[in-house]
Coordinates of C-alpha atoms in Angstrom, one line a residue:
X23 CA -23.4 160.2 84.2
X24 CA -24.0 163.5 85.9
X25 CA -21.3 162.8 88.4
X26 CA -18.9 161.9 85.7
X27 CA -19.6 165.1 83.8
X28 CA -19.1 167.1 87.0
X29 CA -15.9 165.3 87.7
X30 CA -14.8 165.8 84.1
X31 CA -15.6 169.5 84.2
X32 CA -13.7 169.8 87.5
X33 CA -10.7 168.1 86.0
X34 CA -10.7 170.3 82.9
X35 CA -11.1 173.4 85.0
X36 CA -8.1 172.4 87.1
X37 CA -6.1 171.7 83.9
X38 CA -7.0 175.1 82.4
X39 CA -6.0 176.8 85.7
X40 CA -2.8 174.9 85.7
X41 CA -2.1 175.9 82.1
X42 CA -2.9 179.4 82.9
X43 CA -0.6 179.5 85.9
X44 CA 2.3 177.8 83.9
X45 CA 1.7 180.3 81.1
X46 CA 1.8 183.2 83.4
X47 CA 5.0 181.8 85.0
X48 CA 6.6 181.3 81.6
X49 CA 5.7 184.7 80.3
X50 CA 7.1 186.3 83.5
X51 CA 10.4 184.5 82.7
X52 CA 10.5 185.5 79.0
X53 CA 9.6 189.2 79.6
X54 CA 12.5 189.8 82.0
X55 CA 14.6 192.6 80.6
X56 CA 18.2 193.4 81.5
X57 CA 19.2 197.0 81.9
X58 CA 22.3 198.6 80.4
X59 CA 25.0 199.8 82.7
X60 CA 27.3 202.7 81.8
X61 CA 30.2 200.5 83.1
X62 CA 29.7 198.3 80.0
X63 CA 31.5 200.9 77.9
X64 CA 34.8 199.5 79.4
X65 CA 34.1 196.3 77.5
X66 CA 33.5 198.3 74.3
X67 CA 29.7 198.3 74.4
X68 CA 27.0 201.0 74.2
X69 CA 23.3 200.4 74.1
X70 CA 20.8 200.5 71.3
X71 CA 17.0 200.2 71.4
X72 CA 15.6 197.5 69.1
X73 CA 11.8 197.0 69.2
X74 CA 11.6 198.7 72.6
X75 CA 14.3 196.5 74.0
X76 CA 17.7 197.6 75.1
X77 CA 20.5 195.6 73.5
X78 CA 24.3 195.9 73.7
X79 CA 26.1 197.1 70.6
X80 CA 29.8 196.8 70.0
X81 CA 31.5 200.1 69.2
X82 CA 34.3 198.4 67.3
X83 CA 32.4 196.0 64.9
X84 CA 28.9 197.5 65.4
X85 CA 27.5 194.0 66.2
X86 CA 24.2 194.0 68.1
X87 CA 23.9 191.2 70.7
X88 CA 20.7 190.0 72.4
X89 CA 19.4 191.4 75.6
X90 CA 20.4 188.2 77.4
X91 CA 24.0 189.0 76.5
X92 CA 23.9 192.1 78.6
X93 CA 26.2 190.6 81.2
X94 CA 29.7 191.6 82.0
X95 CA 31.1 188.1 81.4
X96 CA 29.5 187.8 78.0
X97 CA 30.5 191.3 76.9
X98 CA 34.1 190.7 78.1
X99 CA 34.2 187.5 76.2
X100 CA 33.2 189.3 73.0
X101 CA 36.0 191.7 73.5
X102 CA 38.5 189.0 74.3
X103 CA 37.6 186.7 71.3
X104 CA 36.7 189.3 68.6
X105 CA 38.9 192.3 69.4
X106 CA 42.0 191.1 71.2
X107 CA 43.9 194.2 69.9
X108 CA 41.7 196.4 72.0
X109 CA 41.9 194.6 75.4
X110 CA 44.3 197.2 76.8
X111 CA 42.4 200.3 75.5
X112 CA 41.1 202.8 78.1
X113 CA 37.6 203.7 78.9
X114 CA 38.1 207.1 77.1
X115 CA 39.0 205.3 73.9
X116 CA 35.7 203.3 73.9
X117 CA 33.7 206.4 74.8
X118 CA 35.2 208.2 71.7
X119 CA 34.3 205.2 69.6
X120 CA 30.7 205.3 71.0
X121 CA 30.5 209.0 70.1
X122 CA 31.6 208.2 66.5
X123 CA 28.9 205.5 66.3
X124 CA 26.3 207.9 67.6
X125 CA 27.3 210.5 65.1
X126 CA 26.9 208.0 62.3
X127 CA 23.5 207.0 63.5
X128 CA 22.4 210.7 63.5
X129 CA 23.7 211.1 59.9
X130 CA 21.8 208.0 58.7
X131 CA 18.6 209.2 60.5
X132 CA 19.0 212.7 59.0
X133 CA 19.2 211.3 55.5
X134 CA 16.3 208.9 56.1
X135 CA 13.8 211.5 57.1
X136 CA 12.5 214.9 55.9
X137 CA 12.7 215.2 52.1
X138 CA 13.3 211.6 51.2
X139 CA 11.1 211.8 48.0
X140 CA 13.0 214.9 46.8
X141 CA 16.3 213.2 47.4
X142 CA 15.1 210.1 45.6
X143 CA 14.1 212.2 42.5
X144 CA 17.5 213.9 42.6
X145 CA 19.3 210.5 42.7
X146 CA 17.2 209.4 39.8
X147 CA 18.9 212.2 37.7
X148 CA 22.4 211.8 39.1
X149 CA 22.8 208.1 38.4
X150 CA 21.6 208.3 34.8
X151 CA 24.0 211.2 34.4
X152 CA 26.9 209.0 35.2
X153 CA 25.6 206.2 32.9
X154 CA 25.3 208.6 30.0
X155 CA 28.8 210.0 30.6
X156 CA 30.3 206.5 30.6
X157 CA 28.4 205.5 27.4
X158 CA 27.0 202.4 29.1
X159 CA 23.5 200.8 28.4
X160 CA 20.6 202.3 30.3
X161 CA 19.7 198.9 31.7
X162 CA 22.9 198.6 33.7
X163 CA 21.3 200.7 36.4
X164 CA 18.5 198.3 37.1
X165 CA 20.5 195.2 36.5
X166 CA 23.8 196.1 38.2
X167 CA 24.2 199.5 39.8
X168 CA 21.1 199.5 42.1
X169 CA 21.5 195.9 43.3
X170 CA 25.2 196.6 44.0
X171 CA 24.4 199.8 45.8
X172 CA 21.8 197.9 48.0
X173 CA 24.4 195.2 48.9
X174 CA 27.0 197.8 49.9
X175 CA 24.6 199.9 51.9
X176 CA 23.1 196.9 53.6
X177 CA 26.6 195.6 54.6
X178 CA 27.8 199.0 55.8
X179 CA 24.7 200.7 57.2
X180 CA 22.1 198.0 57.6
X181 CA 18.9 196.8 55.9
X182 CA 16.9 199.9 56.8
X183 CA 19.2 202.2 55.0
X184 CA 19.4 199.8 52.1
X185 CA 15.6 199.7 51.7
X186 CA 15.6 203.5 51.3
X187 CA 17.3 203.0 47.9
X188 CA 14.2 201.2 46.6
X189 CA 12.4 204.6 46.6
X190 CA 14.7 205.8 43.8
X191 CA 13.1 205.3 40.4
X192 CA 15.8 203.8 38.1
X193 CA 13.9 201.7 35.6
X194 CA 15.1 201.5 32.0
X195 CA 12.4 204.0 30.9
X196 CA 13.1 206.4 33.7
X197 CA 16.8 206.4 33.0
X198 CA 16.1 207.1 29.3
X199 CA 13.7 209.9 30.2
X200 CA 16.1 211.5 32.7
X201 CA 18.9 211.5 30.1
X202 CA 16.7 213.1 27.5
X203 CA 15.6 215.8 30.0
X204 CA 19.2 216.5 31.1
X205 CA 20.3 216.7 27.5
X206 CA 17.6 219.2 26.7
X207 CA 18.7 221.3 29.7
X208 CA 22.3 221.3 28.5
X209 CA 21.2 222.2 25.0
X210 CA 19.1 225.1 26.3
X211 CA 22.1 226.4 28.3
X212 CA 24.4 226.1 25.3
X213 CA 22.0 227.9 22.9
X214 CA 21.6 230.7 25.4
X215 CA 25.4 231.0 25.6
X216 CA 25.8 231.1 21.9
X217 CA 23.2 233.8 21.5
X218 CA 25.0 236.1 23.9
X219 CA 28.3 235.6 22.1
X220 CA 29.3 238.2 19.6
X221 CA 31.1 235.6 17.4
X222 CA 31.0 231.9 17.0
X223 CA 32.5 229.3 14.7
X224 CA 31.5 225.7 13.7
X225 CA 33.3 222.4 13.2
X226 CA 31.5 219.8 11.1
X227 CA 32.1 216.2 10.0
X228 CA 30.0 213.4 8.6
X229 CA 30.3 209.6 9.2
X230 CA 28.4 206.4 8.9
X231 CA 27.4 204.3 11.9
X232 CA 26.8 200.5 12.5
X233 CA 23.4 200.8 10.9
X234 CA 24.8 202.4 7.8
X235 CA 23.1 205.7 8.8
X236 CA 24.9 208.9 7.9
X237 CA 25.2 211.3 10.7
X238 CA 26.3 214.9 10.8
X239 CA 28.2 215.9 14.0
X240 CA 28.9 219.5 14.9
X241 CA 30.9 221.4 17.5
X242 CA 30.7 225.2 18.3
X243 CA 33.3 227.6 19.6
X244 CA 32.0 230.8 21.3
X245 CA 32.7 233.5 23.9
X246 CA 31.7 232.8 27.5
X247 CA 32.8 234.7 30.6
X248 CA 36.0 236.2 29.1
X249 CA 37.1 232.9 27.6
X250 CA 36.6 231.1 24.3
X251 CA 34.7 227.9 24.9
X252 CA 34.1 224.9 22.6
X253 CA 31.2 222.5 23.0
X254 CA 29.2 219.7 21.3
X255 CA 26.4 221.3 19.3
X256 CA 24.4 218.4 17.7
X257 CA 24.5 215.0 16.1
X258 CA 21.7 214.6 13.5
X259 CA 21.0 211.8 11.0
X260 CA 21.1 212.7 7.4
X261 CA 17.8 211.6 5.7
X262 CA 19.3 209.9 2.6
X263 CA 22.3 211.1 0.7
X264 CA 25.3 213.1 2.0
X265 CA 25.4 215.9 -0.6
X266 CA 26.3 219.5 0.2
X267 CA 22.7 220.4 -0.1
X268 CA 21.6 217.8 2.5
X269 CA 24.3 218.8 4.9
X270 CA 23.5 222.5 4.5
X271 CA 19.7 221.9 5.0
X272 CA 20.4 220.1 8.3
X273 CA 22.8 222.7 9.6
X274 CA 20.6 225.7 8.4
X275 CA 17.5 224.2 9.9
X276 CA 19.2 223.8 13.3
X277 CA 20.6 227.3 13.3
X278 CA 17.3 229.0 12.3
X279 CA 15.1 226.9 14.5
X280 CA 17.1 228.0 17.6
X281 CA 17.3 231.7 16.6
X282 CA 21.0 231.7 16.2
X283 CA 22.3 234.5 13.9
X284 CA 24.3 233.4 10.9
X285 CA 25.8 236.9 10.7
X286 CA 27.8 236.1 13.9
X287 CA 29.4 233.0 12.4
X288 CA 33.0 233.6 11.7
X289 CA 34.2 230.3 10.2
X290 CA 33.3 226.7 9.4
X291 CA 35.9 224.0 9.5
X292 CA 35.4 220.7 7.7
X293 CA 37.3 218.0 5.9
X294 CA 38.2 218.2 2.2
X295 CA 35.3 216.1 0.9
X296 CA 33.6 217.6 -2.2
X297 CA 30.3 217.8 -0.4
X298 CA 31.9 220.1 2.2
X299 CA 34.5 222.0 0.1
X300 CA 32.7 222.4 -3.2
X301 CA 32.7 226.0 -4.4
X302 CA 29.6 225.6 -6.6
X303 CA 27.3 223.2 -4.9
X304 CA 29.1 222.2 -1.7
X305 CA 28.5 223.3 1.8
X306 CA 31.1 226.1 1.4
X307 CA 29.3 227.6 -1.5
X308 CA 25.9 227.5 0.2
X309 CA 27.2 229.1 3.3
X310 CA 28.6 232.0 1.3
X311 CA 25.1 232.8 0.0
X312 CA 24.0 233.4 3.6
X313 CA 27.0 235.2 4.9
X314 CA 29.7 236.1 2.5
X315 CA 32.2 236.8 5.3
X316 CA 32.2 233.2 6.6
X317 CA 35.6 231.6 6.2
X318 CA 35.7 227.9 5.1
X319 CA 38.7 226.1 6.6
X320 CA 40.1 222.8 5.5
X321 CA 41.1 220.7 8.6
X322 CA 44.9 220.9 9.1
X323 CA 45.1 217.3 10.2
X324 CA 43.5 216.0 7.0
X325 CA 45.9 218.3 5.0
X326 CA 48.9 217.0 6.9
X327 CA 47.8 213.4 6.1
X328 CA 47.4 214.2 2.4
X329 CA 50.8 216.0 2.2
X330 CA 52.6 213.1 3.9
X331 CA 51.2 210.5 1.3
X332 CA 53.5 211.6 -1.5
X333 CA 56.5 209.3 -1.8
X334 CA 58.9 208.1 -4.5
X335 CA 57.8 204.8 -6.1
X336 CA 60.7 202.9 -4.6
X337 CA 59.5 203.8 -1.1
X338 CA 56.0 202.8 -1.9
X339 CA 57.3 199.4 -3.1
X340 CA 59.2 198.9 0.2
X341 CA 56.0 199.9 2.2
X342 CA 54.0 197.4 0.2
X343 CA 56.5 194.6 0.9
X344 CA 56.3 195.5 4.6
X345 CA 52.5 195.3 4.6
X346 CA 52.6 191.9 2.7
X347 CA 55.1 190.5 5.3
X348 CA 52.9 191.6 8.2
X349 CA 49.7 190.2 6.5
X350 CA 51.4 186.9 5.7
X351 CA 52.4 186.3 9.4
X352 CA 49.2 187.7 10.8
X353 CA 46.8 186.0 8.4
X354 CA 47.0 182.5 10.0
X355 CA 46.9 182.0 13.8
X356 CA 49.5 179.3 13.5
X357 CA 52.0 181.7 11.9
X358 CA 51.3 184.2 14.7
X359 CA 51.9 181.7 17.4
X360 CA 55.2 180.5 15.8
X361 CA 56.4 184.1 15.4
X362 CA 55.5 184.8 19.0
X363 CA 57.6 181.9 20.2
X364 CA 60.5 183.0 18.0
X365 CA 60.4 186.6 19.4
X366 CA 60.1 185.2 22.9
X367 CA 63.2 183.0 22.4
X368 CA 65.1 185.9 21.1
X369 CA 64.2 188.1 24.1
X370 CA 62.3 190.7 22.1
X371 CA 60.3 193.3 24.0
X372 CA 57.4 193.1 21.6
X373 CA 56.2 189.8 20.2
X374 CA 53.5 190.8 17.8
X375 CA 53.4 192.7 14.5
X376 CA 50.8 195.4 13.9
X377 CA 48.4 195.4 11.0
X378 CA 48.4 198.3 8.6
X379 CA 45.2 200.3 8.0
X380 CA 45.3 203.1 5.4
X381 CA 42.5 205.1 7.0
X382 CA 44.5 205.2 10.3
X383 CA 46.9 208.0 9.8
X384 CA 49.3 206.9 12.5
X385 CA 49.3 203.3 11.3
X386 CA 52.3 203.5 8.9
X387 CA 54.8 204.7 11.4
X388 CA 53.8 202.1 14.0
X389 CA 53.8 199.2 11.6
X390 CA 57.1 200.0 10.0
X391 CA 58.8 200.7 13.3
X392 CA 57.6 197.3 14.7
X393 CA 58.8 195.4 11.6
X394 CA 62.2 196.9 11.8
X395 CA 62.4 196.2 15.6
X396 CA 61.5 192.6 15.0
X397 CA 63.5 192.1 11.8
X398 CA 65.6 189.3 13.2
X399 CA 62.6 187.4 14.3
X400 CA 61.0 187.8 10.9
X401 CA 64.1 186.6 9.2
X402 CA 64.2 183.5 11.4
X403 CA 60.5 182.9 10.8
X404 CA 60.9 182.8 7.0
X405 CA 64.0 180.6 7.2
X406 CA 62.0 178.1 9.3
X407 CA 58.9 178.3 7.1
X408 CA 58.8 176.7 3.6
X409 CA 56.3 179.2 2.3
X410 CA 57.7 182.1 0.3
X411 CA 61.1 181.5 1.9
X412 CA 63.3 182.9 -0.8
X413 CA 61.5 186.2 -1.5
X414 CA 61.0 187.5 2.0
X415 CA 64.1 185.9 3.6
X416 CA 66.2 187.7 1.0
X417 CA 64.5 191.0 1.8
X418 CA 65.6 190.8 5.4
X419 CA 69.1 190.0 4.4
X420 CA 69.3 192.9 2.0
X421 CA 71.2 195.8 3.7
X422 CA 69.9 198.4 1.2
X423 CA 66.3 197.3 1.8
X424 CA 66.7 197.4 5.6
X425 CA 68.2 200.9 5.4
X426 CA 65.1 202.0 3.5
X427 CA 62.9 200.4 6.1
X428 CA 64.8 202.2 8.9
X429 CA 64.4 205.5 7.1
X430 CA 60.7 205.0 6.7
X431 CA 60.3 204.2 10.4
X432 CA 62.1 207.5 11.3
X433 CA 60.3 209.8 8.8
X434 CA 56.9 208.2 9.5
X435 CA 57.4 208.7 13.3
X436 CA 58.3 212.3 12.7
X437 CA 55.2 212.8 10.7
X438 CA 53.1 211.0 13.3
X439 CA 54.5 213.4 16.0
X440 CA 53.5 216.3 13.8
X441 CA 50.0 214.9 13.4
X442 CA 49.6 214.4 17.1
X443 CA 50.8 218.0 17.8
X444 CA 47.9 219.2 15.6
X445 CA 45.4 217.3 17.7
X446 CA 43.8 218.5 20.9
X447 CA 41.2 220.9 22.3
X448 CA 41.4 224.7 22.3
X449 CA 43.7 224.8 19.3
X450 CA 44.2 227.9 17.2
X451 CA 45.4 228.6 13.7
X452 CA 48.5 230.3 14.8
X453 CA 49.7 227.3 16.9
X454 CA 49.0 225.0 13.9
X455 CA 50.9 227.2 11.5
X456 CA 53.9 227.3 13.8
X457 CA 54.0 223.5 13.9
X458 CA 53.8 223.2 10.2
X459 CA 56.5 225.9 9.6
X460 CA 58.7 224.1 12.0
X461 CA 58.2 220.8 10.1
X462 CA 59.1 222.5 6.8
X463 CA 62.3 223.9 8.3
X464 CA 63.2 220.5 9.6
X465 CA 62.7 218.9 6.2
X466 CA 65.0 221.4 4.6
X467 CA 67.6 220.8 7.3
X468 CA 67.4 217.0 7.0
X469 CA 67.8 217.2 3.3
X470 CA 70.9 219.3 3.6
X471 CA 72.4 217.0 6.2
X472 CA 71.6 214.0 4.0
X473 CA 73.5 215.6 1.2
X474 CA 76.5 215.7 3.6
X475 CA 76.0 212.0 4.5
X476 CA 74.8 213.0 7.9
X477 CA 71.8 211.0 9.1
X478 CA 71.9 211.9 12.8
X479 CA 68.3 213.2 12.6
X480 CA 67.1 209.7 11.7
X481 CA 68.0 207.8 14.9
X482 CA 66.9 204.3 13.7
X483 CA 68.7 204.6 10.4
X484 CA 71.8 206.1 12.0
X485 CA 72.0 203.4 14.7
X486 CA 71.6 200.7 12.0
X487 CA 74.3 202.2 9.8
X488 CA 76.7 202.4 12.7
X489 CA 76.1 198.8 13.7
X490 CA 76.9 197.5 10.2
X491 CA 80.2 197.2 8.4
X492 CA 78.6 197.7 5.0
X493 CA 78.8 201.0 3.1
X494 CA 75.6 203.1 3.0
X495 CA 74.1 202.7 -0.5
X496 CA 74.1 205.8 -2.8
X497 CA 70.7 204.8 -4.2
X498 CA 69.1 204.9 -0.8
X499 CA 70.7 208.3 -0.1
X500 CA 69.3 209.6 -3.3
X501 CA 65.8 208.3 -2.5
X502 CA 65.9 209.9 0.9
X503 CA 66.9 213.3 -0.5
X504 CA 64.2 213.0 -3.2
X505 CA 61.6 212.1 -0.6
X506 CA 62.5 215.0 1.7
X507 CA 62.2 217.4 -1.2
X508 CA 58.8 215.9 -2.3
X509 CA 57.6 216.3 1.3
X510 CA 58.7 219.9 1.5
X511 CA 56.9 220.8 -1.8
X512 CA 53.8 218.8 -0.8
X513 CA 53.5 220.5 2.6
X514 CA 53.9 223.9 1.1
X515 CA 51.2 223.1 -1.5
X516 CA 48.7 222.2 1.3
X517 CA 49.9 224.9 3.7
X518 CA 50.6 228.2 2.0
X519 CA 53.0 230.7 3.7
X520 CA 51.2 232.2 6.7
X521 CA 49.9 235.8 6.5
X522 CA 52.3 238.0 8.4
X523 CA 49.7 240.7 8.7
X524 CA 48.1 238.7 11.5
X525 CA 51.2 238.3 13.6
X526 CA 50.2 241.2 15.8
X527 CA 47.4 239.0 17.2
X528 CA 49.9 236.7 18.7
X529 CA 52.3 239.4 19.8
X530 CA 50.8 242.9 19.9
X531 CA 53.7 244.4 21.8
X532 CA 56.3 243.8 19.1
X533 CA 54.0 244.7 16.2
X534 CA 55.3 247.2 13.6
X535 CA 52.0 249.0 13.0
X536 CA 53.0 251.0 9.9
X537 CA 53.8 247.7 8.1
X538 CA 50.5 246.1 8.9
X539 CA 47.8 246.2 6.2
X540 CA 44.1 245.7 6.5
X541 CA 43.6 247.7 9.7
X542 CA 41.3 250.8 10.0
X543 CA 42.6 254.0 11.5
X544 CA 40.9 253.3 14.8
X545 CA 42.4 249.8 15.0
X546 CA 45.9 251.1 14.3
X547 CA 45.6 253.7 17.0
X548 CA 44.2 251.2 19.5
X549 CA 47.0 248.7 18.7
X550 CA 49.7 251.4 19.3
X551 CA 48.1 252.2 22.7
X552 CA 48.1 248.5 23.6
X553 CA 51.7 247.9 22.6
X554 CA 52.8 250.9 24.7
X555 CA 51.0 249.9 27.9
X556 CA 53.3 248.1 30.3
X557 CA 50.5 247.0 32.5
X558 CA 48.8 245.2 29.6
X559 CA 52.1 243.6 28.7
X560 CA 52.2 242.0 32.2
X561 CA 48.5 240.8 31.8
X562 CA 49.4 239.4 28.3
X563 CA 52.2 237.2 29.8
X564 CA 49.9 235.9 32.5
X565 CA 46.9 235.0 30.4
X566 CA 46.0 233.0 27.3
X567 CA 45.8 234.7 24.0
X568 CA 42.0 234.6 23.7
X569 CA 41.5 235.6 27.4
X570 CA 43.8 238.7 26.9
X571 CA 41.9 240.0 23.9
X572 CA 38.5 239.4 25.6
X573 CA 39.6 241.1 28.8
X574 CA 40.5 244.4 26.9
X575 CA 37.6 244.4 24.6
X576 CA 35.7 247.0 26.5
X577 CA 38.5 249.5 26.3
X578 CA 39.7 248.5 22.8
X579 CA 36.6 247.1 21.0
X580 CA 37.6 247.4 17.4
X581 CA 41.1 245.9 17.5
X582 CA 39.9 243.2 19.9
X583 CA 37.2 242.1 17.6
X584 CA 39.6 241.9 14.7
X585 CA 42.0 239.8 16.8
X586 CA 39.2 237.4 18.1
X587 CA 37.9 236.5 14.6
X588 CA 40.9 234.3 13.7
X589 CA 41.2 233.0 17.2
X590 CA 37.6 231.8 17.0
X591 CA 38.4 229.6 14.0
X592 CA 38.8 225.8 14.5
X593 CA 42.1 224.8 12.8
X594 CA 41.1 221.1 12.8
X595 CA 38.1 218.8 13.0
X596 CA 39.7 216.9 15.9
X597 CA 36.7 217.3 18.2
X598 CA 34.4 215.7 15.6
X599 CA 36.8 212.8 15.1
X600 CA 36.9 212.3 18.9
X601 CA 33.1 212.6 19.0
X602 CA 32.7 209.9 16.4
X603 CA 34.9 207.6 18.5
X604 CA 32.5 208.1 21.4
X605 CA 29.6 207.6 19.0
X606 CA 30.9 204.2 17.8
X607 CA 31.6 203.1 21.4
X608 CA 28.1 204.1 22.6
X609 CA 26.0 203.0 19.6
X610 CA 27.5 199.5 18.9
X611 CA 26.1 196.3 17.5
X612 CA 24.4 195.5 20.8
X613 CA 22.6 199.0 20.9
X614 CA 22.1 199.7 17.3
X615 CA 18.6 201.0 17.8
X616 CA 19.6 203.7 20.2
X617 CA 18.6 207.3 19.5
X618 CA 22.0 208.5 20.5
X619 CA 22.0 212.3 20.5
X620 CA 20.9 212.8 24.1
X621 CA 23.5 210.3 25.4
X622 CA 26.1 211.8 23.2
X623 CA 25.4 215.4 24.3
X624 CA 25.8 214.5 28.0
X625 CA 29.0 212.4 27.2
X626 CA 30.7 215.1 25.1
X627 CA 29.4 218.4 26.5
X628 CA 31.4 220.6 29.0
X629 CA 28.1 221.9 30.4
X630 CA 26.6 220.3 33.5
X631 CA 22.8 219.9 33.6
X632 CA 21.0 221.9 36.2
X633 CA 19.6 219.0 38.1
X634 CA 18.0 221.1 41.0
X635 CA 15.9 223.0 38.4
X636 CA 14.8 219.7 36.8
X637 CA 13.9 218.2 40.2
X638 CA 11.7 221.2 41.1
X639 CA 9.6 220.6 38.0
X640 CA 8.9 217.0 39.0
X641 CA 6.3 215.6 41.5
X642 CA 8.3 213.9 44.2
X643 CA 6.8 210.4 44.0
X644 CA 9.0 207.5 45.3
X645 CA 9.5 204.4 43.3
X646 CA 6.9 201.6 44.0

């Protein structure tokens, strides 16, 4: 037994020694490392250290091969199989590629060290800023943007750089908090700017959202660095009703709580709703009790739409027939498809009719124009359709009725063009008055030309008359003349004759000072000095109206202030209308619980948040 044990121990010892020898031999084979040679650059390879091991890296595709591949034959094979276009390139070419690769590595290394946490916090503001500006949900960052960024960075720069993105805190709550902080920062800057402005004016409108909540939206126009600037002021929910008192309380509370002076308010522009325009209990009346010099201004776009509504009854009947035709075809999907096929067979550019909406001011012109354009397709549709064949088919065979439709298409398009010309940022009352006066002169010209049987100013009607052998109906001519006269009177009712005493604001160098009323002695003398200054005349031609008066305020303060007051006024509520469009897009049925003011401020404001200041207030903790 003892001998067996001894023999067994000897055998086991020999086996262990053998295993040890073989293990040492194997480890010697595995640990053998190949060294990089500078000549390998001729094959397009430089070296990179991975886990304390030199490996070849292609300077073309950046692929890293194993240490075993650090052989001329294998490196040459990579170049021949992967990059055949580079086989004839010189050594200098590959050296320049290697230098570019090294520079990229240094850049990545630089961004990956040092103030990583601070950069992560900065990024946690910059990304939500883009989200708020686009009106997208806050969760899109965590669900889409961050994963997509990691994929792109990983593919382009590697996993290590991609992992650095995980240090950026972009959760739903963080995105929300960052947006609120940036919104408050923008608001603070805006309030500070308004306080330093000598004058400011407001633009207000009220509307209802997807949750049936009434919201008051306001814009402000003020002086800032020798320019007149306009910006989003606030969007606040009205507590219950939308009376003049409720609107005034919201507005007054905001102005007072932010220490803004009512005495500096020049004008307030709103729509014509009774709650806004009421002279006894409306917003206008309540503002007058605070500052009697405040001008209340009725939005010119709303006034234009009201003036354009007046039409003779016959034109209203034709418009109702057009709307009924459109509704009949669009009401059923089968009718729409059949009509589409008819238009396609007839080679029409457009194949769909447009639905009319009374609240959309540009709707009438587009609907009527499309109906007249597709009149042949509509006629064919009703002849092939047993429903209401006689009534509507006869309409589209009636020359007089079609002439009326053609006229409506032209006049509505002209009114639409006027409406669009009144829209836009940085408007002023003088530009608006010029457009309205031009329209009034056109209406008078068109009426006189119609009396002479000249319809050249109505291109659709003129082309239709010229293409037909029938005589233009006298009744249609009388209706056109009557309508143009009605429009002229209606426009003058809503737009009184402009005050010529303010023309010097637009052109101070041709002003006849003795004929101007309402100026003080000092203002008259300053205006004469300005009109006689050739250097100022050159400056006037090279700058905007508001910039000119602001630039000379220091030398001519009294007359400049008098000129700036009407320039400060909003002629329309276009910005509020545009703001509500952004509101509806952002707070939709999928996000109906959103507290929208912070998102809306970032989306609509012209002021950028001071992100570096916000970052300094934060502790630079990375995301976990």
